[in-house]
Amino acid sequence: MATLDTVKPGETVTVAKLVGQGATKRRIMDMGITKGTKVYVRKVAPLGDPVEVTIRGYELSLRKEEAQHVEVA
């Protein structure tokens, strides 16, 4: 399954699953990224880190490491 760090700018995807445990998973969920949420990828930095997304009406920047924990469909 694809992860959020592999999505191209301009695409909208749906969160299928959060991978990871403990503090990392909790932190991602606290940012509003939960199963079934639509995520629009706005920009990706030249080296791929960070990834800028729009989710639940606000803009968010995720580190590539965090984006790898979000499986999308």
Coordinates of N, CA, C and O in Angstrom, one line a residue:
M1 N 0.8 -1.2 0.0 CA 0.0 0.0 0.0 C 0.9 1.2 0.0 O 2.0 1.3 0.6
A2 N 0.4 2.3 -0.7 CA 1.2 3.5 -0.7 C 1.2 4.3 0.6 O 0.2 4.2 1.4
T3 N 2.2 5.1 0.8 CA 2.3 5.9 2.0 C 2.2 7.4 1.6 O 2.4 7.7 0.4
L4 N 1.9 8.2 2.5 CA 1.7 9.7 2.3 C 3.0 10.3 1.7 O 2.8 11.2 0.9
D5 N 4.1 9.8 2.0 CA 5.4 10.5 1.4 C 5.6 10.2 0.0 O 6.4 10.8 -0.7
T6 N 4.8 9.2 -0.6 CA 5.0 8.9 -2.0 C 3.9 9.6 -2.9 O 4.0 9.5 -4.2
V7 N 3.0 10.3 -2.3 CA 1.9 10.9 -3.1 C 2.4 12.2 -3.8 O 3.2 13.0 -3.2
K8 N 2.1 12.4 -5.0 CA 2.5 13.6 -5.8 C 1.7 14.8 -5.4 O 0.5 14.7 -5.0
P9 N 2.3 16.0 -5.5 CA 1.6 17.2 -5.2 C 0.4 17.4 -6.1 O 0.4 17.0 -7.3
G10 N -0.7 17.9 -5.6 CA -1.9 18.1 -6.3 C -2.9 16.9 -6.2 O -4.0 17.0 -6.7
E11 N -2.5 15.8 -5.6 CA -3.4 14.7 -5.4 C -4.1 14.7 -4.1 O -3.6 15.2 -3.1
T12 N -5.3 14.2 -4.1 CA -6.1 14.0 -2.9 C -6.2 12.5 -2.6 O -6.6 11.8 -3.5
V13 N -5.9 12.1 -1.4 CA -5.9 10.7 -1.0 C -6.7 10.5 0.3 O -7.0 11.5 1.0
T14 N -7.1 9.3 0.6 CA -7.8 9.0 1.9 C -6.9 8.2 2.7 O -6.3 7.2 2.3
V15 N -6.8 8.5 4.0 CA -6.0 7.7 5.0 C -6.7 6.4 5.2 O -7.8 6.3 5.5
A16 N -5.9 5.3 4.9 CA -6.4 4.0 5.1 C -6.0 3.4 6.4 O -6.8 2.6 7.0
K17 N -4.8 3.7 6.9 CA -4.3 3.1 8.1 C -3.1 3.9 8.6 O -2.3 4.4 7.8
L18 N -2.9 3.9 9.9 CA -1.7 4.5 10.5 C -0.9 3.3 11.0 O -1.3 2.4 11.7
V19 N 0.4 3.4 10.6 CA 1.4 2.4 11.0 C 2.3 3.0 12.0 O 2.6 4.1 12.0
G20 N 2.7 2.2 13.0 CA 3.6 2.7 14.0 C 3.0 2.5 15.4 O 1.8 2.0 15.5
Q21 N 3.7 2.8 16.4 CA 3.3 2.6 17.8 C 3.6 3.8 18.6 O 4.4 4.6 18.3
G22 N 3.0 3.8 19.8 CA 3.4 4.7 20.9 C 3.2 6.2 20.5 O 2.2 6.6 19.9
A23 N 4.3 6.9 20.9 CA 4.2 8.4 20.7 C 4.1 8.9 19.3 O 3.4 9.9 19.0
T24 N 4.7 8.2 18.4 CA 4.6 8.6 17.0 C 3.2 8.5 16.4 O 2.7 9.4 15.8
K25 N 2.6 7.4 16.7 CA 1.2 7.2 16.2 C 0.3 8.2 16.9 O -0.6 8.8 16.3
R26 N 0.4 8.4 18.2 CA -0.4 9.4 18.9 C -0.2 10.8 18.4 O -1.2 11.5 18.2
R27 N 1.0 11.1 18.1 CA 1.3 12.5 17.6 C 0.6 12.7 16.2 O 0.0 13.8 16.0
I28 N 0.7 11.7 15.4 CA 0.0 11.8 14.1 C -1.5 12.0 14.2 O -2.1 12.8 13.6
M29 N -2.1 11.2 15.1 CA -3.5 11.3 15.4 C -3.9 12.6 16.0 O -5.0 13.2 15.6
D30 N -3.1 13.1 16.8 CA -3.4 14.5 17.4 C -3.4 15.6 16.4 O -4.0 16.6 16.6
M31 N -2.7 15.4 15.3 CA -2.6 16.4 14.2 C -3.9 16.3 13.4 O -4.1 17.1 12.4
G32 N -4.8 15.3 13.6 CA -6.0 15.2 12.9 C -6.0 14.2 11.8 O -6.9 14.0 11.0
I33 N -4.9 13.4 11.7 CA -4.8 12.4 10.6 C -5.3 11.1 11.2 O -4.6 10.4 11.9
T34 N -6.5 10.8 10.8 CA -7.1 9.5 11.3 C -7.7 8.8 10.1 O -7.8 9.3 9.0
K35 N -8.0 7.5 10.3 CA -8.5 6.7 9.2 C -9.8 7.3 8.6 O -10.6 7.8 9.3
G36 N -9.8 7.3 7.2 CA -10.9 7.8 6.5 C -10.9 9.3 6.2 O -11.7 9.8 5.5
T37 N -9.9 10.0 6.7 CA -9.7 11.4 6.5 C -9.1 11.7 5.1 O -8.2 11.0 4.7
K38 N -9.7 12.7 4.4 CA -9.1 13.1 3.1 C -7.9 14.0 3.3 O -8.0 14.9 4.1
V39 N -6.9 13.8 2.5 CA -5.7 14.6 2.6 C -5.3 15.1 1.2 O -5.2 14.3 0.3
Y40 N -5.1 16.4 1.1 CA -4.7 17.0 -0.2 C -3.2 17.4 0.0 O -2.8 18.1 0.9
V41 N -2.4 16.8 -0.9 CA -0.9 17.1 -0.9 C -0.7 18.4 -1.6 O -0.8 18.4 -2.9
R42 N -0.3 19.5 -0.9 CA 0.0 20.8 -1.6 C 1.3 20.9 -2.2 O 1.5 21.2 -3.4
K43 N 2.4 20.6 -1.4 CA 3.7 20.7 -1.9 C 4.6 19.7 -1.3 O 4.3 19.2 -0.2
V44 N 5.7 19.4 -2.0 CA 6.7 18.5 -1.4 C 8.1 19.3 -1.6 O 8.3 19.7 -2.7
A45 N 8.8 19.4 -0.6 CA 10.1 20.1 -0.7 C 11.0 19.4 -1.7 O 10.9 18.2 -1.9
P46 N 12.0 20.1 -2.2 CA 12.9 19.5 -3.3 C 13.5 18.2 -2.9 O 13.7 17.3 -3.7
L47 N 13.9 18.0 -1.6 CA 14.5 16.8 -1.2 C 13.5 15.8 -0.5 O 13.9 14.8 0.0
G48 N 12.2 16.2 -0.6 CA 11.2 15.3 -0.1 C 10.8 15.5 1.3 O 10.0 14.7 1.9
D49 N 11.4 16.4 2.0 CA 11.2 16.6 3.4 C 11.2 18.1 3.7 O 12.2 18.8 3.5
P50 N 10.1 18.7 4.1 CA 8.8 18.1 4.6 C 7.8 18.0 3.4 O 8.0 18.5 2.3
V51 N 6.6 17.5 3.8 CA 5.5 17.3 2.9 C 4.4 18.3 3.4 O 4.1 18.2 4.6
E52 N 3.9 19.2 2.6 CA 2.9 20.1 3.1 C 1.5 19.6 2.6 O 1.3 19.4 1.4
V53 N 0.6 19.4 3.5 CA -0.7 18.9 3.2 C -1.8 19.8 3.7 O -1.6 20.6 4.6
T54 N -3.0 19.7 3.1 CA -4.2 20.3 3.7 C -5.1 19.2 4.2 O -5.5 18.3 3.4
I55 N -5.5 19.3 5.5 CA -6.3 18.3 6.1 C -7.3 19.0 7.0 O -6.9 19.9 7.8
R56 N -8.6 18.6 6.9 CA -9.6 19.1 7.8 C -9.6 20.7 7.8 O -9.9 21.3 8.9
G57 N -9.3 21.3 6.7 CA -9.4 22.7 6.6 C -8.2 23.5 7.0 O -8.2 24.7 7.1
Y58 N -7.1 22.9 7.4 CA -5.9 23.6 7.8 C -4.7 23.0 7.1 O -4.7 21.9 6.6
E59 N -3.6 23.8 7.0 CA -2.4 23.4 6.4 C -1.4 22.8 7.4 O -1.4 23.3 8.5
L60 N -0.8 21.7 7.0 CA 0.1 21.0 8.0 C 1.4 20.6 7.2 O 1.3 20.1 6.1
S61 N 2.5 20.7 7.9 CA 3.8 20.2 7.3 C 4.2 19.0 8.1 O 4.2 19.0 9.3
L62 N 4.5 17.9 7.4 CA 4.9 16.6 8.0 C 6.3 16.3 7.6 O 6.6 16.5 6.4
R63 N 7.1 15.8 8.5 CA 8.4 15.3 8.2 C 8.2 14.0 7.3 O 7.2 13.3 7.5
K64 N 9.1 13.7 6.5 CA 9.0 12.5 5.7 C 8.9 11.3 6.5 O 8.1 10.4 6.2
E65 N 9.6 11.2 7.6 CA 9.5 10.1 8.6 C 8.1 9.9 9.1 O 7.6 8.8 9.2
E66 N 7.4 11.0 9.4 CA 6.0 10.9 9.9 C 5.1 10.5 8.7 O 4.2 9.7 8.9
A67 N 5.3 11.0 7.5 CA 4.4 10.7 6.4 C 4.6 9.2 6.0 O 3.6 8.7 5.5
Q68 N 5.7 8.6 6.3 CA 5.8 7.2 6.0 C 5.0 6.3 6.9 O 4.7 5.1 6.5
H69 N 4.5 6.8 8.0 CA 3.6 6.0 8.9 C 2.1 6.1 8.5 O 1.3 5.5 9.2
V70 N 1.8 6.9 7.4 CA 0.4 7.0 7.0 C 0.2 6.3 5.7 O 0.7 6.8 4.7
E71 N -0.6 5.2 5.7 CA -0.9 4.5 4.5 C -2.1 5.1 3.9 O -3.1 5.4 4.6
V72 N -2.1 5.3 2.6 CA -3.2 6.0 1.9 C -3.8 5.1 0.8 O -3.1 4.2 0.3
A73 N -5.0 5.4 0.4 CA -5.6 4.7 -0.7 C -6.1 5.8 -1.8 O -6.3 6.9 -1.5

